[in-house]
CSV table of C-alpha atoms in Angstrom, one decimal:
chain,number,residue,atom,x,y,z
C,1,MET,CA,96.4,95.8,109.0
C,2,SER,CA,95.0,97.7,111.9
C,3,ARG,CA,95.9,101.3,112.4
C,4,TYR,CA,95.8,103.0,115.8
C,5,GLU,CA,95.6,106.5,117.0
C,6,TYR,CA,97.4,107.5,120.2
C,7,LYS,CA,96.7,109.9,123.0
C,8,VAL,CA,99.4,111.2,125.4
C,9,VAL,CA,98.3,112.9,128.6
C,10,PRO,CA,100.3,114.2,131.5
C,11,ALA,CA,100.4,111.9,134.4
C,12,PRO,CA,98.9,113.4,137.6
C,13,VAL,CA,101.5,114.9,139.9
C,14,LYS,CA,99.2,115.6,142.9
C,15,ALA,CA,96.7,113.4,144.6
C,16,PRO,CA,93.2,114.8,144.8
C,17,ARG,CA,92.2,116.2,148.2
C,18,LYS,CA,89.3,113.9,148.7
C,19,ALA,CA,88.7,110.3,147.6
C,20,ALA,CA,86.1,107.9,148.9
C,21,GLY,CA,87.8,105.3,151.2
C,22,ALA,CA,91.3,106.7,150.6
C,23,LYS,CA,93.1,107.5,153.8
C,24,THR,CA,96.7,108.0,152.8
C,25,SER,CA,98.2,110.3,150.0
C,26,GLU,CA,99.2,107.1,148.1
C,27,ASP,CA,95.6,105.9,148.1
C,28,ARG,CA,94.3,109.3,147.0
C,29,PHE,CA,97.0,109.4,144.2
C,30,ALA,CA,96.0,105.8,143.0
C,31,HIS,CA,92.4,106.8,143.1
C,32,GLY,CA,93.0,109.9,141.0
C,33,LEU,CA,95.1,107.9,138.5
C,34,GLU,CA,92.3,105.2,138.3
C,35,ALA,CA,89.7,107.9,137.7
C,36,LEU,CA,91.7,109.3,134.8
C,37,ILE,CA,92.3,105.9,133.2
C,38,ASN,CA,88.6,104.9,133.6
C,39,LYS,CA,87.5,108.2,132.1
C,40,LEU,CA,89.6,107.7,129.0
C,41,ALA,CA,88.6,104.0,128.8
C,42,ALA,CA,84.9,105.0,128.6
C,43,ASP,CA,85.9,106.9,125.4
C,44,GLY,CA,87.5,103.8,123.9
C,45,TRP,CA,91.1,104.5,124.9
C,46,GLN,CA,93.2,101.6,126.1
C,47,TYR,CA,96.0,102.3,128.5
C,48,GLN,CA,99.4,101.3,127.1
C,49,ARG,CA,102.2,102.5,129.4
C,50,ALA,CA,103.7,105.4,131.4
C,51,GLU,CA,106.8,107.1,130.1
C,52,MET,CA,109.3,109.6,131.5
C,53,LEU,CA,110.4,111.9,128.7
C,54,PRO,CA,113.0,114.7,128.7
C,55,GLN,CA,112.0,118.2,127.8
C,56,GLU,CA,114.4,121.0,127.2
C,57,GLU,CA,113.3,124.3,128.7
C,58,ARG,CA,114.7,127.8,128.8
C,59,SER,CA,116.4,128.7,132.0
C,60,GLY,CA,117.2,132.4,132.4
C,61,LEU,CA,118.3,134.5,129.5
C,62,THR,CA,120.6,132.2,127.5
C,63,GLY,CA,120.6,128.9,129.5
C,64,SER,CA,118.5,125.8,129.1
C,65,ALA,CA,117.6,123.0,131.5
C,66,THR,CA,116.3,119.5,131.0
C,67,THR,CA,113.1,118.6,132.8
C,68,TYR,CA,111.6,115.1,132.8
C,69,ARG,CA,107.9,114.8,132.3
C,70,ASN,CA,105.8,111.8,133.2
C,71,VAL,CA,103.1,111.0,130.6
C,72,LEU,CA,100.5,108.3,130.1
C,73,ILE,CA,100.0,106.7,126.7
C,74,PHE,CA,96.7,105.5,125.5
C,75,CYS,CA,95.7,104.0,122.1
C,76,ARG,CA,92.6,102.9,120.3
C,77,PRO,CA,91.8,101.6,116.8
C,78,SER,CA,91.6,104.3,114.2
C,79,PRO,CA,88.0,105.4,113.5
C,80,LEU,CA,88.6,104.7,109.8
C,81,ASP,CA,89.4,101.0,110.5
C,82,THR,CA,86.3,100.7,112.7
C,83,TYR,CA,84.2,102.1,109.8
C,84,ARG,CA,85.9,99.6,107.3
C,85,ALA,CA,85.1,96.7,109.7
C,86,GLU,CA,81.5,97.7,109.8
C,87,VAL,CA,81.1,98.2,106.1
C,88,MET,CA,83.0,95.1,105.0
C,89,ASP,CA,80.5,92.2,104.7
C,90,VAL,CA,81.8,88.7,104.9
C,91,ASP,CA,79.5,87.5,102.1
C,92,THR,CA,80.7,90.2,99.7
C,93,PRO,CA,82.6,88.6,96.8
C,94,GLN,CA,86.2,89.7,96.6
C,95,GLU,CA,87.6,91.1,93.4
C,96,THR,CA,90.1,89.0,91.5
C,97,PRO,CA,93.5,90.7,91.7
C,98,MET,CA,95.1,91.7,88.3
C,99,ALA,CA,98.0,89.3,88.9
C,100,ALA,CA,95.6,86.4,88.9
C,101,VAL,CA,94.4,87.1,85.4
C,102,SER,CA,96.3,85.0,82.9
C,103,THR,CA,98.5,86.6,80.3
C,104,GLU,CA,96.7,84.6,77.6
C,105,ALA,CA,93.4,86.2,78.6
C,106,GLN,CA,95.0,89.6,78.5
C,107,ARG,CA,96.4,89.0,75.0
C,108,GLN,CA,93.0,87.9,73.7
C,109,ARG,CA,91.3,90.9,75.3
C,110,LEU,CA,93.7,93.5,74.1
C,111,GLY,CA,94.9,92.0,70.8
C,112,PRO,CA,98.1,92.7,69.0
C,113,ALA,CA,99.2,96.2,68.1
C,114,ARG,CA,98.6,97.1,64.5
C,115,GLY,CA,100.2,99.8,62.4
C,116,PRO,CA,98.6,101.9,59.6
C,117,ALA,CA,97.5,100.3,56.4
C,118,GLY,CA,100.3,99.6,54.0
C,119,GLY,CA,102.4,98.0,56.7
C,120,ARG,CA,104.6,101.1,57.3
C,121,GLY,CA,104.1,104.0,59.6
C,122,PRO,CA,105.2,107.6,59.1
C,123,VAL,CA,108.8,108.5,59.7
C,124,LEU,CA,109.0,110.8,62.7
C,125,THR,CA,112.6,111.8,62.5
C,126,ALA,CA,114.5,113.9,59.9
C,127,ARG,CA,117.4,112.5,58.0
C,128,LYS,CA,120.7,113.7,59.3
C,129,GLY,CA,121.7,117.1,58.0
C,130,GLU,CA,119.3,117.2,55.1
C,131,ALA,CA,116.2,118.7,56.6
C,132,VAL,CA,118.0,120.8,59.2
C,133,GLU,CA,120.1,122.6,56.5
C,134,ASP,CA,117.1,123.2,54.3
C,135,GLU,CA,115.2,124.8,57.2
C,136,ALA,CA,118.2,126.9,58.1
C,137,GLU,CA,118.4,128.2,54.5
C,138,ASP,CA,114.7,128.9,54.4
C,139,LEU,CA,114.9,130.9,57.7
C,140,ALA,CA,117.9,132.9,56.5
C,141,GLN,CA,116.1,133.7,53.2
C,142,SER,CA,112.9,134.8,54.9
C,143,ASP,CA,114.9,137.0,57.3
C,144,THR,CA,116.7,138.8,54.5
C,145,ASP,CA,113.5,139.3,52.5
C,146,HIS,CA,111.8,141.2,55.3
C,147,THR,CA,114.8,143.4,56.1
C,148,LYS,CA,115.3,144.8,52.6
C,149,PRO,CA,113.6,148.1,51.9
C,150,ALA,CA,110.9,147.9,49.3
C,151,SER,CA,111.9,149.4,45.9
């Protein structure tokens, strides 16, 4: 998938004073716009469209006013995608995705899970009530031993 980067520039509002072969202000304006588009095209930017977008600005102390701005939108392929296209070689073999590897091959490679010798693993939980009560008694006994004055 291609990625693009975009550039938004303000559209010219005035025609340049001089333009070769331009006699009217419309011709000068078109020439100025053409020069801007050609300048960006030389850098790899492709003209997409012109937009008129609202912008809220402060007006006075507490007021605000909406001004409409004309902008030109350009895009070009992201430099990262250009780099990838140059680096990717058509003759390079592609890796097989993990989904394509059969489950049988995975089982043979990994093997079954095995527990410790004797067939039974250690019990990791205490029996209800038994170990907890013993620990509580041991803690209570050790607390009372330390608080008694030595005779």
